[in-house]
PDB file of C-alpha atoms in Angstrom:
ATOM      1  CA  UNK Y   1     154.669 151.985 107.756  1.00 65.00           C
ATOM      2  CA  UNK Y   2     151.511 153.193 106.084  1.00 82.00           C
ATOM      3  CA  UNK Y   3     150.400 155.373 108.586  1.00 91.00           C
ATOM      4  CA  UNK Y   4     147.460 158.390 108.063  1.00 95.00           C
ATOM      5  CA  UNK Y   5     146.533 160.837 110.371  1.00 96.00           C
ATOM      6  CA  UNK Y   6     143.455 162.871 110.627  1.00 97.00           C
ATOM      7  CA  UNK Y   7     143.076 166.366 112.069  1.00 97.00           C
ATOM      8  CA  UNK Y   8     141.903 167.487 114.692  1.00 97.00           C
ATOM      9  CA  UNK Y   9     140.470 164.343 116.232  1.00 97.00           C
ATOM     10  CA  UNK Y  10     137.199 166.285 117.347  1.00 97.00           C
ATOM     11  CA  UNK Y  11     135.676 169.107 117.012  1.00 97.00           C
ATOM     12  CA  UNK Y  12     132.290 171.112 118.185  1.00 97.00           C
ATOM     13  CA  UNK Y  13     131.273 174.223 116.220  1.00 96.00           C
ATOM     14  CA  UNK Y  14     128.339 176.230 115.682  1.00 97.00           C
ATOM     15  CA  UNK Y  15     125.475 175.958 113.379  1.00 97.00           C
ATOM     16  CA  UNK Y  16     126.375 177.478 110.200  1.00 97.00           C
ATOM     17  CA  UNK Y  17     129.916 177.967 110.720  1.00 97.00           C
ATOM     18  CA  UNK Y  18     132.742 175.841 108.408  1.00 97.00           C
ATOM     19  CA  UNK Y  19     134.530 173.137 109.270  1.00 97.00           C
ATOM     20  CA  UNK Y  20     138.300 171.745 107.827  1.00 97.00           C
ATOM     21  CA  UNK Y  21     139.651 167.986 108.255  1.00 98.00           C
ATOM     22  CA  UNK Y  22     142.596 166.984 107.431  1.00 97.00           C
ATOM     23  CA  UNK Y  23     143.613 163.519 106.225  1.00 96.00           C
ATOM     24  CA  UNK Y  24     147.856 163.184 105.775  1.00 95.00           C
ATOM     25  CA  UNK Y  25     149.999 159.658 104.496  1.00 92.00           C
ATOM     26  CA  UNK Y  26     152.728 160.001 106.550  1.00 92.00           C
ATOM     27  CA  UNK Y  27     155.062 157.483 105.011  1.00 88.00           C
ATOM     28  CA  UNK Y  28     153.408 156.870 102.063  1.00 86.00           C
ATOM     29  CA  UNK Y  29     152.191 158.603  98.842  1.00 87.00           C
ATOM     30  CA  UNK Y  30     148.971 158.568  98.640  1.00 87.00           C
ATOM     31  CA  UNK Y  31     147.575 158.576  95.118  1.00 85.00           C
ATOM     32  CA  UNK Y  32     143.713 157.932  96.143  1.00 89.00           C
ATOM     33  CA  UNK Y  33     141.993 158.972  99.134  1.00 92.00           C
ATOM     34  CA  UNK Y  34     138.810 158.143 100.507  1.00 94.00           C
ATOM     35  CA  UNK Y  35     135.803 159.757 102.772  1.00 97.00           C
ATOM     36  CA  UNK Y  36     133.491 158.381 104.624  1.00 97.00           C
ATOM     37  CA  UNK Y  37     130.719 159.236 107.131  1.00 97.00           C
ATOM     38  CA  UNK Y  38     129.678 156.893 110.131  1.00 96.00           C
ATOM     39  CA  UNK Y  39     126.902 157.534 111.794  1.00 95.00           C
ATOM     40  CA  UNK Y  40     126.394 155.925 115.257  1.00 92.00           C
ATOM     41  CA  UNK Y  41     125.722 152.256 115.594  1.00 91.00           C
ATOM     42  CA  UNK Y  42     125.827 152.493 111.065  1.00 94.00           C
ATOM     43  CA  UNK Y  43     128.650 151.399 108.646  1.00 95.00           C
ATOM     44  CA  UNK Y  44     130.858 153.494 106.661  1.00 96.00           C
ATOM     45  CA  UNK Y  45     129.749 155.098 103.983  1.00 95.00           C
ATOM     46  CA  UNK Y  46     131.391 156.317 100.953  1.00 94.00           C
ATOM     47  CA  UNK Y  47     131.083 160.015 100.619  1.00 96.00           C
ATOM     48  CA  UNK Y  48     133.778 160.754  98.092  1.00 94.00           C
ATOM     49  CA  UNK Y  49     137.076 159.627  96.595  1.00 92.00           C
ATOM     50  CA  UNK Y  50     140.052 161.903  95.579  1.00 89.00           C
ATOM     51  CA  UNK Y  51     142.870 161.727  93.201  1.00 84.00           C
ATOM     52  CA  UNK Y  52     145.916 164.072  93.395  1.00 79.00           C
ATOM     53  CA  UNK Y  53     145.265 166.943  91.316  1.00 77.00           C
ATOM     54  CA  UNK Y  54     142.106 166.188  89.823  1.00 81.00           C
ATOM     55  CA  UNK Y  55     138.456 166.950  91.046  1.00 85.00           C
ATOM     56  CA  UNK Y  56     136.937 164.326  93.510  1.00 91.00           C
ATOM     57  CA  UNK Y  57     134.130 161.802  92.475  1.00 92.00           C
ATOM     58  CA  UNK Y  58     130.827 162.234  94.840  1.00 94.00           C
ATOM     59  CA  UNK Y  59     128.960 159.400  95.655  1.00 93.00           C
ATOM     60  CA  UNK Y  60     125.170 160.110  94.930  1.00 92.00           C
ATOM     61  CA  UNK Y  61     123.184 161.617  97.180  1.00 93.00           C
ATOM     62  CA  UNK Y  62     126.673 163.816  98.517  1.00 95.00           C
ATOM     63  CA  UNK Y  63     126.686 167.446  98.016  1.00 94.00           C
ATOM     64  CA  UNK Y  64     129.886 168.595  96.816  1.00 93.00           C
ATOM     65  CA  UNK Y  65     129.094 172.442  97.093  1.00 94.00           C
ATOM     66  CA  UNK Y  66     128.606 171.689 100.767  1.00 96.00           C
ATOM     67  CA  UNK Y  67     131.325 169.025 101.191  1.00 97.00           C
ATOM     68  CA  UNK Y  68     134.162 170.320 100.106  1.00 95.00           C
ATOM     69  CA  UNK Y  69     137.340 168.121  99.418  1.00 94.00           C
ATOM     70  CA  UNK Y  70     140.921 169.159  97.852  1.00 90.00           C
ATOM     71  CA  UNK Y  71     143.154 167.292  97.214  1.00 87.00           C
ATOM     72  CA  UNK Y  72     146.388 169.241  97.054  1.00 82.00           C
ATOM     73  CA  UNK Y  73     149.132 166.867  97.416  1.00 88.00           C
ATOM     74  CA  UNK Y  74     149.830 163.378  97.464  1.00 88.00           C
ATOM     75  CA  UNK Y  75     150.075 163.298 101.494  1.00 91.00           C
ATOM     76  CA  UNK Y  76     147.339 165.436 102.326  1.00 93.00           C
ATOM     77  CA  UNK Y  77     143.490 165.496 101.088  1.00 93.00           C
ATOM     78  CA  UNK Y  78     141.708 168.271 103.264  1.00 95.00           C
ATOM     79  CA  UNK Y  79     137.444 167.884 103.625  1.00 97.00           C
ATOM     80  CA  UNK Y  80     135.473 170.878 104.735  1.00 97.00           C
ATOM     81  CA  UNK Y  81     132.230 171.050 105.952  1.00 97.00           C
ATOM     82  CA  UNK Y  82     130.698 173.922 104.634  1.00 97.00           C
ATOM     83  CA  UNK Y  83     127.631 175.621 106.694  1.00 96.00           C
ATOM     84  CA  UNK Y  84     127.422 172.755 109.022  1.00 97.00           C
ATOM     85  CA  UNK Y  85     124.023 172.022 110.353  1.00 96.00           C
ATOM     86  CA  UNK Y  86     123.382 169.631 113.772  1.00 96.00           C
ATOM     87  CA  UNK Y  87     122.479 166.580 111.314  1.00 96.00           C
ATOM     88  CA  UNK Y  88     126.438 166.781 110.050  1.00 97.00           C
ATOM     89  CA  UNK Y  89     127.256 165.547 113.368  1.00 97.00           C
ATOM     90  CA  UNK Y  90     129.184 162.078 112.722  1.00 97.00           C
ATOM     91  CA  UNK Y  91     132.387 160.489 112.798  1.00 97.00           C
ATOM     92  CA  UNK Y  92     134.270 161.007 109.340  1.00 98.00           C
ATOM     93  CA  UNK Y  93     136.993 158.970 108.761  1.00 97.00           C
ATOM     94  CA  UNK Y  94     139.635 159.132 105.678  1.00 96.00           C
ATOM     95  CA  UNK Y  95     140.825 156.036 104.370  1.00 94.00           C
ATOM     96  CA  UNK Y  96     144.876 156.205 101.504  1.00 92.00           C
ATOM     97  CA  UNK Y  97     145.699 154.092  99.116  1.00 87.00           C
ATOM     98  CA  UNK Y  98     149.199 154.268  97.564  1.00 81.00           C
ATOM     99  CA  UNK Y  99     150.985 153.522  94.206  1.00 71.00           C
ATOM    100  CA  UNK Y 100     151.082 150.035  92.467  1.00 61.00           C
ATOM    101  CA  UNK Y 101     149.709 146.828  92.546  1.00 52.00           C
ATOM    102  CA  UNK Y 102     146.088 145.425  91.525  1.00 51.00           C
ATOM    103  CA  UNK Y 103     144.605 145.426  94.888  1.00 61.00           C
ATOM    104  CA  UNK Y 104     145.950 147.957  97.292  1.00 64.00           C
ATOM    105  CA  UNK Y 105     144.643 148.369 100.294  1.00 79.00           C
ATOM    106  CA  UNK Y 106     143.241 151.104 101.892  1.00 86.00           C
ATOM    107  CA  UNK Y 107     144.771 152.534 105.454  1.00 91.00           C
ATOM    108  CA  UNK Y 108     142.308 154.478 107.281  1.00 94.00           C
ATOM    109  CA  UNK Y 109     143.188 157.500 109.505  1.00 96.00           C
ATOM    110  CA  UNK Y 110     141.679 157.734 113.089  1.00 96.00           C
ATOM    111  CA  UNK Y 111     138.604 159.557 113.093  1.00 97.00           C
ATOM    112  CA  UNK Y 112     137.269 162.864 113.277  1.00 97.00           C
ATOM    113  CA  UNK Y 113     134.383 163.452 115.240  1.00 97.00           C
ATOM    114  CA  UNK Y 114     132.149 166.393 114.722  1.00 97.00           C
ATOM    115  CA  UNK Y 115     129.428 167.802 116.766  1.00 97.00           C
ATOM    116  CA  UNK Y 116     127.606 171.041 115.460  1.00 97.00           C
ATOM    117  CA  UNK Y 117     125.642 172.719 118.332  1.00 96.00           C
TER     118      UNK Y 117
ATOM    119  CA  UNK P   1     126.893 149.774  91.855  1.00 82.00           C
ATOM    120  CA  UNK P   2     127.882 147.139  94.667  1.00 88.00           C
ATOM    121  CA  UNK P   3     125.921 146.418  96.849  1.00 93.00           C
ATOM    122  CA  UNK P   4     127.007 143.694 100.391  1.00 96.00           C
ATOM    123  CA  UNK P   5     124.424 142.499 102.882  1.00 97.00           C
ATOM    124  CA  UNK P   6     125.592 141.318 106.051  1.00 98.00           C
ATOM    125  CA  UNK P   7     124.511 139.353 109.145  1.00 97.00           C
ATOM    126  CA  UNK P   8     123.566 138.603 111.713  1.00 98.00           C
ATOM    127  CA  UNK P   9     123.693 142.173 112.748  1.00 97.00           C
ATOM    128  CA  UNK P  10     124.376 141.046 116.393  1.00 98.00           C
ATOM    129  CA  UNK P  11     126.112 138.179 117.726  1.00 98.00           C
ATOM    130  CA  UNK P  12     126.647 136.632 121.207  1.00 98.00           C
ATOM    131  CA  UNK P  13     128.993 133.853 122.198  1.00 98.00           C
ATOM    132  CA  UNK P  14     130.436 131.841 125.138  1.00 98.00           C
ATOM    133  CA  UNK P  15     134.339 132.741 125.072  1.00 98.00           C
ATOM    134  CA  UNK P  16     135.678 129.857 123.439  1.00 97.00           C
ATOM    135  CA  UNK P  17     132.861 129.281 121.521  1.00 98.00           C
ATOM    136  CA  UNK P  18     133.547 130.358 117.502  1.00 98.00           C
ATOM    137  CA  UNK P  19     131.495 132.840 115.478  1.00 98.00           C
ATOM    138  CA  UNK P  20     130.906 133.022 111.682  1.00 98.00           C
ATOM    139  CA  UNK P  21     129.318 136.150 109.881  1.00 98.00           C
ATOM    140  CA  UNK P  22     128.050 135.787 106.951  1.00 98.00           C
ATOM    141  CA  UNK P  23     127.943 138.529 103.704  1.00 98.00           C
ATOM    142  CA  UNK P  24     126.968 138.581 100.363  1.00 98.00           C
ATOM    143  CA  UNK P  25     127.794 141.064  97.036  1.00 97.00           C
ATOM    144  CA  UNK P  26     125.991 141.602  94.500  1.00 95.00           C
ATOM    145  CA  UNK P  27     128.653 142.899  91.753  1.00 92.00           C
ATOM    146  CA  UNK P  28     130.279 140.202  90.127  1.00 92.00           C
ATOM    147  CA  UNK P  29     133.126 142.280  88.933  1.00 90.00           C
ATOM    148  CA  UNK P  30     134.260 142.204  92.447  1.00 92.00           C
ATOM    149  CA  UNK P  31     137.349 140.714  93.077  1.00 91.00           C
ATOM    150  CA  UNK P  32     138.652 141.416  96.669  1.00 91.00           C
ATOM    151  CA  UNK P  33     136.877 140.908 100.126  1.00 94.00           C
ATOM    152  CA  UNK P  34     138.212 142.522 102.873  1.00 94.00           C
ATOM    153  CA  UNK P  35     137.241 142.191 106.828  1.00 97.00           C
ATOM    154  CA  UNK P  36     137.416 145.163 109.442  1.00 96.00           C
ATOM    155  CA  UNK P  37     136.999 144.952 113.170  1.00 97.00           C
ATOM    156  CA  UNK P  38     136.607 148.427 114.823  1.00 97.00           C
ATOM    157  CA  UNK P  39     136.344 148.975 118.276  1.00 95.00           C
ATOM    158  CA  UNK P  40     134.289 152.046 119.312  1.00 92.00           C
ATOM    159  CA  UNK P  41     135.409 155.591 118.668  1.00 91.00           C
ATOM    160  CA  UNK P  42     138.100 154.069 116.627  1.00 94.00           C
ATOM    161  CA  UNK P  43     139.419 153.475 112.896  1.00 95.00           C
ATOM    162  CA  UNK P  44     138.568 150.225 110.891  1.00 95.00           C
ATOM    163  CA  UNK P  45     141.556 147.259 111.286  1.00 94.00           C
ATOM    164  CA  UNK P  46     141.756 145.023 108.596  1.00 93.00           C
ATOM    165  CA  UNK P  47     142.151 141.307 109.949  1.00 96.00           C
ATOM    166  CA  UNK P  48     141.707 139.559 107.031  1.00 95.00           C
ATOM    167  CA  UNK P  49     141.617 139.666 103.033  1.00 93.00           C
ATOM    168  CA  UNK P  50     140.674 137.373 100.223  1.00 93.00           C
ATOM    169  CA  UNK P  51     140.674 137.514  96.529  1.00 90.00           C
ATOM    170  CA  UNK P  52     138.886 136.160  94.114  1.00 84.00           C
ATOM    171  CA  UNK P  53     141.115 133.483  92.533  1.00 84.00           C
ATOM    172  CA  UNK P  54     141.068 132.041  96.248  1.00 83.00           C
ATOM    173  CA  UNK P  55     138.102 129.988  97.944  1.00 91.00           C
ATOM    174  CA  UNK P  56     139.420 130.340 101.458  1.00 95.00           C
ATOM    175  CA  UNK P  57     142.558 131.658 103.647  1.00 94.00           C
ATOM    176  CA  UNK P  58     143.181 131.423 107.252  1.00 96.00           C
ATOM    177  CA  UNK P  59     145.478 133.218 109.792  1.00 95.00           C
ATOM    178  CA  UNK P  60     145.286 131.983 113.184  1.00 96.00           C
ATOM    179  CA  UNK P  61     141.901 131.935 115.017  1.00 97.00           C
ATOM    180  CA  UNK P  62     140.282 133.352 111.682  1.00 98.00           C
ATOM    181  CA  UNK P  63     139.299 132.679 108.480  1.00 98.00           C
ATOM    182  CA  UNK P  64     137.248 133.399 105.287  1.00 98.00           C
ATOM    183  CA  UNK P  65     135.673 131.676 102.865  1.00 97.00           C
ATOM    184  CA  UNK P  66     134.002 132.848  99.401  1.00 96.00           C
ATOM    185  CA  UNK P  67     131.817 131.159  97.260  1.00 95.00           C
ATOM    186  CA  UNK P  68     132.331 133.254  94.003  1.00 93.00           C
ATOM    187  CA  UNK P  69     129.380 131.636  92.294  1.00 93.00           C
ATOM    188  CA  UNK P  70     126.650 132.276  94.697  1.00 95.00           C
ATOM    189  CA  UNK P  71     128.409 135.657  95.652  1.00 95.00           C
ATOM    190  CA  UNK P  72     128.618 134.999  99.320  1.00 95.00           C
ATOM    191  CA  UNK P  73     131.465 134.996 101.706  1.00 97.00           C
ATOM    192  CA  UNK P  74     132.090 134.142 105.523  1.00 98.00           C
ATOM    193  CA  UNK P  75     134.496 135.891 108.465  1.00 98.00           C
ATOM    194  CA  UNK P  76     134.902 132.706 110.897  1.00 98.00           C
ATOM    195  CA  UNK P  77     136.012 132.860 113.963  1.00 98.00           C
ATOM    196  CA  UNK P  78     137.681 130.207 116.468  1.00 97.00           C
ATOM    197  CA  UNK P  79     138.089 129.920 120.244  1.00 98.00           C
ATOM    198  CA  UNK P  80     136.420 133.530 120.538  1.00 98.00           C
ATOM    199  CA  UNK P  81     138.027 135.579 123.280  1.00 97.00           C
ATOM    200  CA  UNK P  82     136.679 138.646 124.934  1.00 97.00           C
ATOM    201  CA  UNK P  83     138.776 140.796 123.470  1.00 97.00           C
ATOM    202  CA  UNK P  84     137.504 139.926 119.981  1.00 98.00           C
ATOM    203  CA  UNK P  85     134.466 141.600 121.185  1.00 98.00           C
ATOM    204  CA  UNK P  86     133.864 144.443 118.357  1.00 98.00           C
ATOM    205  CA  UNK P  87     131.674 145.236 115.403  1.00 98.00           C
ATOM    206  CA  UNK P  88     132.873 143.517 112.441  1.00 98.00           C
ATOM    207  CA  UNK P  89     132.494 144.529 108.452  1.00 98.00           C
ATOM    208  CA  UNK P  90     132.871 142.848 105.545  1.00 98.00           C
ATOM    209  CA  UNK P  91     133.417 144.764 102.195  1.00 96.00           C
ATOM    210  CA  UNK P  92     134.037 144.576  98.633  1.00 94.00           C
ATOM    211  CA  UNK P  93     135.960 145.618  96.100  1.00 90.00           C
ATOM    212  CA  UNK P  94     137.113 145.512  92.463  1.00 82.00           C
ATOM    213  CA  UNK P  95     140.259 145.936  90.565  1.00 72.00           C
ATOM    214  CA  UNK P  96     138.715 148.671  88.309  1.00 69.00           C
ATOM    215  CA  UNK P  97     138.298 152.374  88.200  1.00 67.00           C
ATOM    216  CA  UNK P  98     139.103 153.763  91.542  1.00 71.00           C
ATOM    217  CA  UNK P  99     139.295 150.397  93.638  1.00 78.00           C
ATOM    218  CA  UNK P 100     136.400 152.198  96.034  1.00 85.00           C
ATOM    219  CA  UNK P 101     135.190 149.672  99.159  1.00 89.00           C
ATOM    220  CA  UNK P 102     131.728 149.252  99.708  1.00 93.00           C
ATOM    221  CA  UNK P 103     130.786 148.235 103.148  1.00 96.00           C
ATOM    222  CA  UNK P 104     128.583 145.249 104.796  1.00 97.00           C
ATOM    223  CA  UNK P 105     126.053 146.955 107.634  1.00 96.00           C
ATOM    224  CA  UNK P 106     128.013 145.535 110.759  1.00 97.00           C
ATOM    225  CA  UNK P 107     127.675 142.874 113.139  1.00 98.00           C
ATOM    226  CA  UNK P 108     128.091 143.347 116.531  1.00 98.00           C
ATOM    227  CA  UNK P 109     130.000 140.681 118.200  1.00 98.00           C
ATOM    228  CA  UNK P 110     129.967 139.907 121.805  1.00 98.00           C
ATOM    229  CA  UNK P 111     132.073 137.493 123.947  1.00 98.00           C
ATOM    230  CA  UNK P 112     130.784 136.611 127.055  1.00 97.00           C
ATOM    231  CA  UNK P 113     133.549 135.504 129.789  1.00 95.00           C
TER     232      UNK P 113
END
C-alpha cells in the first residue's frame, strides 16, 4: 500500500514552452501533498505544499505565478512549469501524506526529470 | 523556520566497517526525525524514524539516536555492506500546521568491497 506515482517520468521541452506533472495516491487519499526540487548532487527542497481544495502554501523564494500547482482531488495534485527556462532543469519529486494520526509520513512518488533545451 | 545541518557530506568505509552521520535542528518544536537513503535517479526510502518522546530505536544493522536537548541526532550504521552505498538524509519535522519535512544537505556514503 501507499503507493504515488508521478507523470511522465521525464521530459525535455523547449525554452519557454509549459510543462504539467502529475503526482497520483494510488491506494491512498491523500489529504497533503508535497513538492520538491533536487538539483544534482543537492537535497530536496521544499517548493510547495497542497491541501485538497484549497490554494497551496509557497515556500519563500518560489514563484507561484510560474509554478503552478492544483490540487484537484485527493489522489492527484498536478505542478506545471510555466515558461520553463534551461535553469528549471531538475528532478522534481512529489511526496502524499494521508488522513489521521500525529505523525504521518510522507510517501514520495518516483521522480520527474526535466530538461528544458 | 527549521533549519538541519548535516555531515560529513561524504563518507567512505571498509565493508563491514559501520558508519554514523551526524545532524542537527534547530526548531525545537520539532518532534519527528526521519532518515532517507536514495539511490541515484531515484525517490527517497525511508529506513528509519524517531520521535521525540524516544532517545534511540534500532532495526537491524541501523539505528538512531537523538539528543533532544542539544538538538542533535545520529543515523548509525553496522557491518556496512556495499549495497548500503547511497546518499543518505536526515530531516525534521513537527506535529503542527502542515507536518512539512525539512531536509539535512546529504551525505554520500561509500562502501568499499
Amino acid at each position: 500500500g501507499a503507493v504515488v506515482s508521478q507523470h511522465p517520468s521525464w521530459v525535455i521541452c523547449k525554452s519557454g514552452t509549459s510543462v504539467k506533472i502529475e503526482c497520483r495516491s494510488l491506494d491512498f487519499q491523500a489529504t497533503t501533498m508535497f513538492w520538491y526540487r533536487q538539483f544534482p548532487k543537492q537535497s530536496l527542497m521544499l517548493m510547495a505544499t497542497s491541501n485538497e481544495g484549497s490554494k497551496a502554501t509557497y515556500e519563500q523564494g518560489v514563484e507561484k505565478d510560474k509554478f503552478l500547482i492544483n490540487h484537484a482531488s485527493l489522489t492527484l495534485s498536478t505542478l506545471t512549469v510555466t515558461s520553463a527556462h534551461p535553469e528549471d532543469s531538475s528532478f522534481y519529486i512529489c511526496s502524499a501524506r494521508g488522513r489521521g494520526g500525529a505523525f504521518n509520513e510522507q510517501y514520495f512518488g518516483p521522480g520527474t526529470r526535466l530538461t528544458v533545451t | 523556520g527549521e533549519n538541519v545541518e548535516q555531515h560529513p557530506s561524504t563518507l567512505s568505509v571498509q565493508e563491514g566497517d559501520s558508519a554514523v552521520i551526524k545532524c542537527t535542528y534547530s526548531d525545537s518544536a520539532s518532534n519527528y526525525f526521519p532518515w532517507y537513503k536514495q539511490e541515484l535517479g531515484k525517490r527517497p526510502q525511508l529506513i528509519i524514524d524517531i520521535r521525540s518522546n524516544v532517545g534511540e530505536k534500532k532495526d537491524q544493522r541501523i539505528a538512531v539516536t537523538l539528543n533532544k536537548t542539544a538538538k542533535h541526532f545520529s543515523l548509525h550504521i553496522t557491518e556496512t555492506q556495499p549495497e548500503d552505498s547511497a546518499v543518505y538524509f536526515c530531516a525534521a519535522s513537527n506535529s503542527g500546521g502542515y507536518q512539512k519535512v525539512t531536509f539535512g544537505t546529504g551525505t554520500k556514503l561509500q562502501v568499499i568491497p
